[in-house]
mmCIF file of C-alpha atoms and ligand atoms in Angstrom:
data_model
loop_
_atom_site.group_PDB
_atom_site.id
_atom_site.type_symbol
_atom_site.label_atom_id
_atom_site.label_comp_id
_atom_site.label_asym_id
_atom_site.label_seq_id
_atom_site.Cartn_x
_atom_site.Cartn_y
_atom_site.Cartn_z
ATOM 1 C CA MET A 75 5.181 -12.532 30.602
ATOM 2 C CA SER A 76 8.957 -12.252 30.243
ATOM 3 C CA PRO A 77 10.466 -8.888 31.166
ATOM 4 C CA TRP A 78 11.935 -8.677 27.660
ATOM 5 C CA ILE A 79 8.504 -8.911 25.964
ATOM 6 C CA HIS A 80 7.199 -6.295 28.391
ATOM 7 C CA ARG A 81 10.049 -3.925 27.453
ATOM 8 C CA ALA A 82 9.622 -4.680 23.723
ATOM 9 C CA VAL A 83 5.904 -3.794 23.728
ATOM 10 C CA GLN A 84 6.662 -0.629 25.712
ATOM 11 C CA ALA A 85 9.420 0.336 23.264
ATOM 12 C CA ILE A 86 7.028 0.076 20.289
ATOM 13 C CA ASN A 87 4.302 1.999 22.097
ATOM 14 C CA ALA A 88 6.751 4.726 23.125
ATOM 15 C CA ASP A 89 7.959 4.998 19.510
ATOM 16 C CA PHE A 90 4.316 5.372 18.423
ATOM 17 C CA ASN A 91 3.713 8.012 21.089
ATOM 18 C CA ARG A 92 6.631 10.058 19.732
ATOM 19 C CA SER A 93 5.228 9.864 16.185
ATOM 20 C CA ALA A 94 2.933 12.349 14.436
ATOM 21 C CA ASP A 95 -0.040 11.357 12.287
ATOM 22 C CA THR A 96 0.239 11.607 8.496
ATOM 23 C CA HIS A 97 -1.354 14.523 6.609
ATOM 24 C CA LEU A 98 -4.594 14.476 4.640
ATOM 25 C CA ILE A 99 -3.891 16.708 1.627
ATOM 26 C CA LYS A 100 -6.645 18.384 -0.410
ATOM 27 C CA LEU A 101 -5.771 18.521 -4.097
ATOM 28 C CA ASP A 102 -7.646 20.917 -6.416
ATOM 29 C CA ILE A 103 -8.933 19.445 -9.684
ATOM 30 C CA PRO A 104 -10.317 22.484 -11.579
ATOM 31 C CA GLY A 105 -12.147 20.316 -14.147
ATOM 32 C CA CYS A 106 -14.089 18.573 -11.376
ATOM 33 C CA PRO A 107 -15.362 21.423 -9.187
ATOM 34 C CA ASP A 108 -18.094 19.466 -7.372
ATOM 35 C CA VAL A 109 -15.953 16.554 -6.199
ATOM 36 C CA ASP A 110 -13.271 17.139 -3.554
ATOM 37 C CA LEU A 111 -10.132 14.994 -3.727
ATOM 38 C CA TYR A 112 -8.094 14.129 -0.634
ATOM 39 C CA LEU A 113 -4.770 12.283 -0.472
ATOM 40 C CA LYS A 114 -3.750 10.519 2.743
ATOM 41 C CA ASP A 115 -0.001 10.997 2.645
ATOM 42 C CA GLU A 116 1.641 7.837 3.978
ATOM 43 C CA SER A 117 5.057 8.786 2.635
ATOM 44 C CA THR A 118 5.932 10.801 5.746
ATOM 45 C CA HIS A 119 6.287 7.882 8.161
ATOM 46 C CA PRO A 120 9.871 7.467 9.473
ATOM 47 C CA THR A 121 10.460 4.567 7.045
ATOM 48 C CA GLY A 122 8.779 6.290 4.108
ATOM 49 C CA SER A 123 5.649 4.260 3.353
ATOM 50 C CA LEU A 124 2.334 2.932 4.633
ATOM 51 C CA LYS A 125 4.208 -0.281 5.528
ATOM 52 C CA HIS A 126 5.374 1.510 8.680
ATOM 53 C CA ARG A 127 1.875 0.940 10.107
ATOM 54 C CA LEU A 128 1.878 -2.712 9.021
ATOM 55 C CA ALA A 129 5.339 -3.411 10.470
ATOM 56 C CA ARG A 130 4.344 -1.913 13.830
ATOM 57 C CA SER A 131 1.168 -4.037 13.871
ATOM 58 C CA LEU A 132 2.982 -7.243 12.857
ATOM 59 C CA PHE A 133 5.630 -6.832 15.574
ATOM 60 C CA LEU A 134 2.994 -6.170 18.255
ATOM 61 C CA TYR A 135 0.955 -9.149 16.988
ATOM 62 C CA GLY A 136 4.024 -11.424 17.077
ATOM 63 C CA LEU A 137 5.042 -10.227 20.545
ATOM 64 C CA CYS A 138 1.546 -10.472 22.048
ATOM 65 C CA ASN A 139 1.063 -13.952 20.542
ATOM 66 C CA GLY A 140 4.305 -15.127 22.173
ATOM 67 C CA TRP A 141 5.956 -15.751 18.788
ATOM 68 C CA ILE A 142 8.798 -13.227 19.170
ATOM 69 C CA HIS A 143 11.288 -13.428 22.041
ATOM 70 C CA GLU A 144 14.653 -11.953 22.983
ATOM 71 C CA GLY A 145 17.080 -12.845 20.190
ATOM 72 C CA THR A 146 14.460 -14.248 17.748
ATOM 73 C CA THR A 147 15.570 -13.815 14.123
ATOM 74 C CA ILE A 148 12.770 -12.089 12.182
ATOM 75 C CA ILE A 149 12.265 -13.209 8.576
ATOM 76 C CA GLU A 150 9.959 -11.664 5.976
ATOM 77 C CA SER A 151 9.092 -12.239 2.348
ATOM 78 C CA SER A 152 8.779 -8.778 0.868
ATOM 79 C CA SER A 153 9.083 -6.864 -2.363
ATOM 80 C CA GLY A 154 10.862 -4.185 -0.385
ATOM 81 C CA SER A 155 8.816 -1.621 1.550
ATOM 82 C CA THR A 156 7.608 -4.006 4.264
ATOM 83 C CA ALA A 157 11.158 -5.177 4.821
ATOM 84 C CA VAL A 158 12.394 -1.578 5.169
ATOM 85 C CA SER A 159 9.801 -0.857 7.875
ATOM 86 C CA GLU A 160 10.288 -4.194 9.659
ATOM 87 C CA ALA A 161 14.062 -3.660 9.682
ATOM 88 C CA TYR A 162 13.387 -0.380 11.520
ATOM 89 C CA PHE A 163 11.342 -2.114 14.236
ATOM 90 C CA ALA A 164 13.762 -5.075 14.452
ATOM 91 C CA ARG A 165 16.551 -2.602 15.140
ATOM 92 C CA LEU A 166 14.406 -0.844 17.750
ATOM 93 C CA LEU A 167 14.069 -4.218 19.560
ATOM 94 C CA ARG A 168 17.669 -5.306 18.748
ATOM 95 C CA LEU A 169 16.531 -8.398 16.842
ATOM 96 C CA PRO A 170 18.311 -9.845 13.773
ATOM 97 C CA PHE A 171 16.304 -9.315 10.573
ATOM 98 C CA ILE A 172 16.470 -11.088 7.194
ATOM 99 C CA ALA A 173 14.454 -9.927 4.177
ATOM 100 C CA VAL A 174 13.738 -12.550 1.509
ATOM 101 C CA ILE A 175 13.257 -10.370 -1.571
ATOM 102 C CA PRO A 176 12.890 -10.888 -5.318
ATOM 103 C CA LYS A 177 15.919 -10.312 -7.519
ATOM 104 C CA GLY A 178 15.476 -6.955 -9.234
ATOM 105 C CA THR A 179 14.155 -5.063 -6.194
ATOM 106 C CA SER A 180 15.229 -1.421 -6.448
ATOM 107 C CA PRO A 181 18.743 -0.724 -5.057
ATOM 108 C CA LYS A 182 17.329 2.152 -2.984
ATOM 109 C CA LYS A 183 15.080 -0.267 -1.059
ATOM 110 C CA ILE A 184 17.937 -2.719 -0.550
ATOM 111 C CA SER A 185 20.181 -0.014 0.889
ATOM 112 C CA ALA A 186 17.311 1.181 3.120
ATOM 113 C CA ILE A 187 16.913 -2.363 4.551
ATOM 114 C CA GLU A 188 20.650 -2.552 5.138
ATOM 115 C CA PHE A 189 20.695 0.942 6.631
ATOM 116 C CA TYR A 190 18.460 -0.350 9.448
ATOM 117 C CA GLY A 191 20.770 -3.330 9.966
ATOM 118 C CA GLY A 192 18.720 -5.889 7.999
ATOM 119 C CA ARG A 193 20.192 -8.539 5.692
ATOM 120 C CA CYS A 194 18.846 -9.232 2.187
ATOM 121 C CA HIS A 195 18.439 -12.709 0.783
ATOM 122 C CA PHE A 196 17.669 -12.688 -2.984
ATOM 123 C CA VAL A 197 15.456 -15.308 -4.679
ATOM 124 C CA GLU A 198 13.167 -15.725 -7.712
ATOM 125 C CA PRO A 199 9.838 -13.870 -7.149
ATOM 126 C CA MET A 200 7.750 -17.047 -6.773
ATOM 127 C CA GLU A 201 10.176 -18.602 -4.238
ATOM 128 C CA ILE A 202 9.974 -15.921 -1.549
ATOM 129 C CA TYR A 203 7.337 -17.749 0.531
ATOM 130 C CA GLU A 204 8.969 -21.206 0.593
ATOM 131 C CA GLU A 205 12.421 -19.805 1.194
ATOM 132 C CA SER A 206 11.178 -17.639 4.091
ATOM 133 C CA ARG A 207 9.558 -20.666 5.720
ATOM 134 C CA ARG A 208 12.690 -22.748 5.203
ATOM 135 C CA LEU A 209 14.970 -20.055 6.671
ATOM 136 C CA ALA A 210 12.700 -19.589 9.679
ATOM 137 C CA SER A 211 12.796 -23.286 10.554
ATOM 138 C CA GLU A 212 16.549 -23.543 9.907
ATOM 139 C CA LEU A 213 17.332 -20.558 12.156
ATOM 140 C CA ASN A 214 14.545 -21.207 14.664
ATOM 141 C CA GLY A 215 13.333 -17.719 13.751
ATOM 142 C CA HIS A 216 9.906 -16.156 13.198
ATOM 143 C CA TYR A 217 8.478 -15.744 9.694
ATOM 144 C CA MET A 218 6.282 -12.624 9.875
ATOM 145 C CA ASP A 219 4.284 -13.618 6.763
ATOM 146 C CA GLN A 220 2.746 -10.263 5.864
ATOM 147 C CA PHE A 221 0.610 -11.810 3.111
ATOM 148 C CA THR A 222 -1.218 -13.959 5.664
ATOM 149 C CA PHE A 223 -1.295 -11.721 8.740
ATOM 150 C CA ALA A 224 -1.655 -8.150 7.390
ATOM 151 C CA GLU A 225 -5.472 -8.292 7.557
ATOM 152 C CA ARG A 226 -5.610 -9.481 11.173
ATOM 153 C CA ALA A 227 -2.610 -7.772 12.804
ATOM 154 C CA THR A 228 -4.281 -4.339 12.551
ATOM 155 C CA ASP A 229 -7.206 -3.426 14.796
ATOM 156 C CA TRP A 230 -9.887 -2.626 12.197
ATOM 157 C CA ARG A 231 -12.281 -1.037 14.716
ATOM 158 C CA GLY A 232 -9.983 1.915 15.392
ATOM 159 C CA ASN A 233 -6.905 2.394 17.574
ATOM 160 C CA ASN A 234 -5.820 5.125 15.155
ATOM 161 C CA ASN A 235 -5.681 2.783 12.169
ATOM 162 C CA ILE A 236 -5.439 4.440 8.751
ATOM 163 C CA ALA A 237 -9.219 4.455 8.218
ATOM 164 C CA GLU A 238 -10.022 6.070 11.556
ATOM 165 C CA SER A 239 -7.320 8.672 10.975
ATOM 166 C CA MET A 240 -8.752 9.502 7.500
ATOM 167 C CA PHE A 241 -12.328 9.851 8.711
ATOM 168 C CA GLU A 242 -11.320 12.023 11.688
ATOM 169 C CA GLN A 243 -9.258 14.318 9.461
ATOM 170 C CA LEU A 244 -12.269 14.740 7.155
ATOM 171 C CA ALA A 245 -14.546 15.777 10.018
ATOM 172 C CA LYS A 246 -14.597 19.524 9.236
ATOM 173 C CA GLU A 247 -14.769 19.235 5.430
ATOM 174 C CA GLN A 248 -17.754 20.082 3.269
ATOM 175 C CA HIS A 249 -18.338 16.353 2.579
ATOM 176 C CA PRO A 250 -16.961 14.574 5.675
ATOM 177 C CA ASP A 251 -18.280 11.162 4.640
ATOM 178 C CA PRO A 252 -16.464 10.398 1.390
ATOM 179 C CA SER A 253 -18.437 8.825 -1.458
ATOM 180 C CA TRP A 254 -15.472 6.584 -2.264
ATOM 181 C CA VAL A 255 -12.135 5.503 -0.861
ATOM 182 C CA VAL A 256 -9.817 4.176 -3.582
ATOM 183 C CA MET A 257 -6.836 1.937 -2.806
ATOM 184 C CA SER A 258 -4.602 -0.619 -4.499
ATOM 185 C CA ALA A 259 -3.596 -3.928 -2.879
ATOM 186 C CA GLY A 260 -0.284 -5.614 -2.143
ATOM 187 C CA THR A 261 -1.094 -7.708 0.902
ATOM 188 C CA GLY A 262 -4.690 -6.422 0.826
ATOM 189 C CA GLY A 263 -4.325 -5.402 4.476
ATOM 190 C CA THR A 264 -5.124 -1.733 3.910
ATOM 191 C CA THR A 265 -8.285 -2.381 1.875
ATOM 192 C CA ALA A 266 -9.396 -4.915 4.517
ATOM 193 C CA THR A 267 -8.928 -2.372 7.331
ATOM 194 C CA ILE A 268 -10.702 0.432 5.429
ATOM 195 C CA GLY A 269 -13.587 -1.782 4.248
ATOM 196 C CA ARG A 270 -14.259 -3.173 7.727
ATOM 197 C CA TYR A 271 -13.981 0.263 9.335
ATOM 198 C CA ILE A 272 -16.558 1.675 6.867
ATOM 199 C CA ARG A 273 -19.074 -1.015 7.907
ATOM 200 C CA TYR A 274 -18.277 -0.775 11.609
ATOM 201 C CA GLY A 275 -18.774 3.016 11.527
ATOM 202 C CA CYS A 276 -21.979 2.704 9.429
ATOM 203 C CA HIS A 277 -20.567 5.058 6.797
ATOM 204 C CA HIS A 278 -22.137 5.243 3.325
ATOM 205 C CA THR A 279 -18.663 5.272 1.771
ATOM 206 C CA LYS A 280 -17.804 2.715 -0.916
ATOM 207 C CA LEU A 281 -14.398 1.120 -1.430
ATOM 208 C CA CYS A 282 -12.791 0.771 -4.867
ATOM 209 C CA LEU A 283 -9.797 -1.477 -5.572
ATOM 210 C CA ALA A 284 -7.267 -0.043 -8.038
ATOM 211 C CA ASP A 285 -5.326 -2.937 -9.555
ATOM 212 C CA PRO A 286 -2.321 -2.739 -11.921
ATOM 213 C CA GLU A 287 -1.629 -4.967 -14.939
ATOM 214 C CA ASN A 288 -0.268 -8.446 -14.136
ATOM 215 C CA SER A 289 -2.218 -8.884 -10.916
ATOM 216 C CA VAL A 290 -4.945 -11.348 -9.924
ATOM 217 C CA PHE A 291 -6.822 -9.213 -7.383
ATOM 218 C CA ALA A 292 -9.348 -7.565 -9.737
ATOM 219 C CA ALA A 293 -10.084 -10.875 -11.490
ATOM 220 C CA PHE A 294 -10.499 -12.591 -8.114
ATOM 221 C CA PHE A 295 -12.859 -9.821 -6.992
ATOM 222 C CA GLU A 296 -15.001 -10.388 -10.119
ATOM 223 C CA ASN A 297 -15.075 -14.218 -10.302
ATOM 224 C CA ARG A 298 -13.922 -15.378 -6.817
ATOM 225 C CA ASN A 299 -11.738 -18.127 -8.255
ATOM 226 C CA PRO A 300 -8.978 -18.478 -5.598
ATOM 227 C CA ASP A 301 -6.705 -20.406 -7.982
ATOM 228 C CA VAL A 302 -6.306 -17.597 -10.508
ATOM 229 C CA LYS A 303 -2.620 -16.930 -11.316
ATOM 230 C CA VAL A 304 -0.609 -14.651 -13.591
ATOM 231 C CA ARG A 305 2.874 -15.472 -14.846
ATOM 232 C CA CYS A 306 4.595 -12.055 -14.912
ATOM 233 C CA SER A 307 4.984 -9.980 -11.790
ATOM 234 C CA SER A 308 3.511 -6.518 -11.519
ATOM 235 C CA ARG A 309 5.685 -3.621 -12.681
ATOM 236 C CA ILE A 310 4.218 -1.371 -10.016
ATOM 237 C CA GLU A 311 6.219 -2.004 -6.858
ATOM 238 C CA GLY A 312 4.228 -2.814 -3.733
ATOM 239 C CA ILE A 313 0.951 -3.687 -5.491
ATOM 240 C CA GLY A 314 -0.498 -6.403 -7.701
ATOM 241 C CA ARG A 315 0.229 -10.068 -6.957
ATOM 242 C CA PRO A 316 0.667 -13.165 -9.169
ATOM 243 C CA ARG A 317 -1.546 -15.228 -6.817
ATOM 244 C CA VAL A 318 -4.467 -14.458 -4.497
ATOM 245 C CA GLU A 319 -3.035 -13.600 -1.069
ATOM 246 C CA PRO A 320 -4.846 -14.715 2.089
ATOM 247 C CA SER A 321 -4.990 -11.136 3.455
ATOM 248 C CA PHE A 322 -6.958 -9.842 0.456
ATOM 249 C CA LYS A 323 -10.659 -9.680 1.428
ATOM 250 C CA PRO A 324 -12.881 -9.157 -1.654
ATOM 251 C CA ASP A 325 -16.189 -9.000 0.274
ATOM 252 C CA VAL A 326 -15.494 -5.525 1.707
ATOM 253 C CA ILE A 327 -14.757 -4.097 -1.751
ATOM 254 C CA ASP A 328 -17.514 -2.565 -3.915
ATOM 255 C CA ARG A 329 -15.757 -2.149 -7.227
ATOM 256 C CA ALA A 330 -12.457 -2.898 -8.997
ATOM 257 C CA ILE A 331 -10.739 -0.798 -11.669
ATOM 258 C CA VAL A 332 -7.713 -2.149 -13.571
ATOM 259 C CA VAL A 333 -5.251 0.597 -14.493
ATOM 260 C CA LYS A 334 -2.749 0.345 -17.352
ATOM 261 C CA ASP A 335 0.879 0.770 -16.247
ATOM 262 C CA ALA A 336 1.452 3.602 -18.751
ATOM 263 C CA ALA A 337 -1.465 5.507 -17.189
ATOM 264 C CA THR A 338 -0.077 4.848 -13.678
ATOM 265 C CA ILE A 339 3.309 6.335 -14.575
ATOM 266 C CA ALA A 340 1.746 9.242 -16.488
ATOM 267 C CA ALA A 341 -0.363 9.982 -13.394
ATOM 268 C CA ILE A 342 2.602 10.394 -11.031
ATOM 269 C CA ARG A 343 4.354 12.563 -13.587
ATOM 270 C CA VAL A 344 1.333 14.856 -13.899
ATOM 271 C CA LEU A 345 0.918 14.767 -10.106
ATOM 272 C CA GLU A 346 4.448 16.126 -9.739
ATOM 273 C CA LYS A 347 3.327 19.246 -11.629
ATOM 274 C CA LEU A 348 0.333 19.643 -9.282
ATOM 275 C CA MET A 349 2.165 19.000 -6.001
ATOM 276 C CA ASN A 350 5.791 19.804 -6.796
ATOM 277 C CA ARG A 351 6.883 16.401 -5.497
ATOM 278 C CA LYS A 352 7.407 12.860 -6.699
ATOM 279 C CA CYS A 353 5.290 9.944 -5.489
ATOM 280 C CA GLY A 354 5.631 6.169 -5.918
ATOM 281 C CA GLY A 355 3.997 4.090 -8.654
ATOM 282 C CA SER A 356 1.091 2.727 -6.626
ATOM 283 C CA THR A 357 -0.013 6.309 -5.939
ATOM 284 C CA GLY A 358 -0.432 6.697 -9.715
ATOM 285 C CA THR A 359 -2.556 3.549 -9.936
ATOM 286 C CA ASN A 360 -4.699 4.866 -7.064
ATOM 287 C CA LEU A 361 -5.058 8.253 -8.775
ATOM 288 C CA ILE A 362 -6.197 6.964 -12.177
ATOM 289 C CA ALA A 363 -8.975 4.912 -10.567
ATOM 290 C CA THR A 364 -9.866 7.882 -8.353
ATOM 291 C CA TRP A 365 -10.009 10.296 -11.295
ATOM 292 C CA GLN A 366 -12.201 7.815 -13.205
ATOM 293 C CA ILE A 367 -14.675 7.777 -10.301
ATOM 294 C CA MET A 368 -14.549 11.579 -9.917
ATOM 295 C CA SER A 369 -15.192 12.007 -13.618
ATOM 296 C CA GLU A 370 -18.244 9.695 -13.422
ATOM 297 C CA MET A 371 -19.584 11.599 -10.390
ATOM 298 C CA GLN A 372 -19.065 14.958 -12.111
ATOM 299 C CA GLN A 373 -20.877 13.727 -15.246
ATOM 300 C CA ARG A 374 -23.832 12.557 -13.140
ATOM 301 C CA GLY A 375 -23.879 15.944 -11.418
ATOM 302 C CA GLU A 376 -23.074 14.364 -8.074
ATOM 303 C CA ALA A 377 -21.226 16.394 -5.414
ATOM 304 C CA GLY A 378 -19.072 14.759 -2.747
ATOM 305 C CA SER A 379 -15.579 13.794 -1.712
ATOM 306 C CA VAL A 380 -13.180 10.998 -2.646
ATOM 307 C CA VAL A 381 -10.095 9.832 -0.748
ATOM 308 C CA THR A 382 -7.050 7.929 -1.910
ATOM 309 C CA LEU A 383 -3.515 7.309 -0.646
ATOM 310 C CA ILE A 384 0.008 8.459 -1.356
ATOM 311 C CA CYS A 385 1.608 5.136 -0.428
ATOM 312 C CA ASP A 386 5.258 6.165 -0.687
ATOM 313 C CA ALA A 387 7.462 8.890 -2.168
ATOM 314 C CA GLY A 388 9.043 8.899 -5.628
ATOM 315 C CA ASP A 389 12.707 9.163 -4.669
ATOM 316 C CA ARG A 390 12.950 5.358 -4.604
ATOM 317 C CA TYR A 391 11.937 5.213 -8.280
ATOM 318 C CA LEU A 392 14.160 7.769 -10.028
ATOM 319 C CA GLU A 393 15.789 4.944 -12.015
ATOM 320 C CA THR A 394 12.443 3.444 -13.050
ATOM 321 C CA TYR A 395 9.137 5.345 -13.313
ATOM 322 C CA TYR A 396 10.862 8.738 -13.512
ATOM 323 C CA ASP A 397 13.486 7.616 -16.043
ATOM 324 C CA ASP A 398 12.433 8.059 -19.698
ATOM 325 C CA ALA A 399 14.913 5.406 -20.893
ATOM 326 C CA TRP A 400 13.487 2.827 -18.450
ATOM 327 C CA VAL A 401 9.927 3.677 -19.539
ATOM 328 C CA ALA A 402 10.832 3.321 -23.230
ATOM 329 C CA LYS A 403 12.552 -0.016 -22.560
ATOM 330 C CA GLN A 404 9.302 -1.275 -21.013
ATOM 331 C CA GLY A 405 7.557 -0.396 -24.280
ATOM 332 C CA LEU A 406 5.358 2.177 -22.560
ATOM 333 C CA ASP A 407 4.223 5.407 -24.203
ATOM 334 C CA LEU A 408 3.232 8.154 -21.762
ATOM 335 C CA LYS A 409 2.288 10.875 -24.266
ATOM 336 C CA GLU A 410 -1.349 9.925 -24.764
ATOM 337 C CA PRO A 411 -2.145 9.175 -21.123
ATOM 338 C CA GLU A 412 -0.421 12.377 -19.971
ATOM 339 C CA ALA A 413 -2.440 14.479 -22.413
ATOM 340 C CA ALA A 414 -5.676 12.750 -21.358
ATOM 341 C CA ILE A 415 -4.948 13.318 -17.659
ATOM 342 C CA GLU A 416 -4.090 16.991 -18.246
ATOM 343 C CA ALA A 417 -7.387 17.441 -20.141
ATOM 344 C CA PHE A 418 -9.327 15.803 -17.300
ATOM 345 C CA ILE A 419 -7.665 17.984 -14.672
ATOM 346 C CA ALA A 420 -8.108 21.237 -16.595
ATOM 347 C CA LYS A 421 -11.513 20.730 -18.229
ATOM 348 C CA GLY A 422 -13.049 17.601 -16.733
ATOM 349 C CA SER A 423 -12.803 15.662 -20.019
ATOM 350 C CA PRO A 424 -13.648 12.001 -19.283
ATOM 351 C CA LEU A 425 -10.599 9.716 -19.151
ATOM 352 C CA PRO A 426 -10.366 7.589 -22.315
ATOM 353 C CA SER A 427 -10.934 3.874 -21.824
ATOM 354 C CA CYS A 428 -7.406 3.106 -23.099
ATOM 355 C CA LEU A 429 -6.052 4.115 -19.674
ATOM 356 C CA LEU A 430 -7.930 1.209 -18.138
ATOM 357 C CA ALA A 431 -7.750 -2.520 -18.814
ATOM 358 C CA VAL A 432 -10.365 -5.240 -18.424
ATOM 359 C CA SER A 433 -9.725 -7.600 -15.521
HETATM 360 C C1 PLP B 608 2.221 -2.512 0.284
HETATM 361 C C2 PLP B 608 2.049 -1.356 -0.571
HETATM 362 C C3 PLP B 608 0.777 -1.023 -1.072
HETATM 363 C C4 PLP B 608 -0.456 -1.857 -0.772
HETATM 364 O O1 PLP B 608 -0.783 -1.956 0.611
HETATM 365 P P1 PLP B 608 -1.369 -3.285 1.253
HETATM 366 O O2 PLP B 608 -1.919 -2.879 2.548
HETATM 367 O O3 PLP B 608 -0.217 -4.244 1.426
HETATM 368 O O4 PLP B 608 -2.375 -3.883 0.339
HETATM 369 C C5 PLP B 608 0.693 0.088 -1.891
HETATM 370 N N1 PLP B 608 1.778 0.813 -2.203
HETATM 371 C C6 PLP B 608 3.010 0.540 -1.725
HETATM 372 C C7 PLP B 608 4.183 1.403 -2.117
HETATM 373 C C8 PLP B 608 3.193 -0.557 -0.891
HETATM 374 O O5 PLP B 608 4.408 -0.828 -0.418
#
């Protein structure tokens, strides 16, 4: 092994050793007294999202496979958050980094990539894969390819992956084995890790996919047609894909719920009143599906716990999900979903079916 690779692996491990784990937050839902809700807060990583874990895993995977060497240009196709986290690790290892990102990615994410010394290369959403491959061969660089490698770069048995961390933090709760974990998918890497960990640990927990509008994952989960496509891209940054990604593993998922975008945005706005902080859009998608499951459990008289994720914070989305003019321009009306969510939280009223879509 080259001395540089040795130093690079040590640098990533030392960075990890200096890092703290993310919090598991318990959120009171007065209308649902028998079901405890926990939020794994992934917004507190140094680069602000759950992609910090993925970037660390992808760099270690690339280094240990002999794909990344001193001076290798790192290239990634990303809608933003992965590129921000990879730019952080590229800078740690002093490697050049290029993010191939769709036009229209939020300016905050672009400046975060550039803050860590990365360069942004803008293309049409459907061209990010081909262009990344082309750039990698032109520059003799390494294409990280999160959509292929996310599911295998992370050690699903443990090694402080997100699932192990969640289950250990639940250990002293009233219901330490959650009835459900609810999570949306971008690469599908996080649902793959959680689903495999549940089986490996022989937990009775079930895994629910929360999918936004304009995504193929829920449909693929239902009918297993790998060629399913949608034309528009998802409005909820980080989740929902126009094609089935190789890292998305439907066999470890027990159920899929499709959440309307208006309900997603209403959820993070109501959440701000409960937590006094703003969270990203995918957190809203996760929450609507979670609240649907909690409401069903409460109606059946079932006690237990449910876990979902805060994937990133809301400060990156002040010009979109938190901007009334942007919401109106999208043709979305938040009044009805907000009222329905408030009624669920206060009195346990079941969420109306108009917050959900059919896959
Ligand atoms: C990537 C991402 C997700 C989904 O995580 P995957 O492990 O890629 O499926 C959810 N929310 C945000 C903000 C993301 O960036």
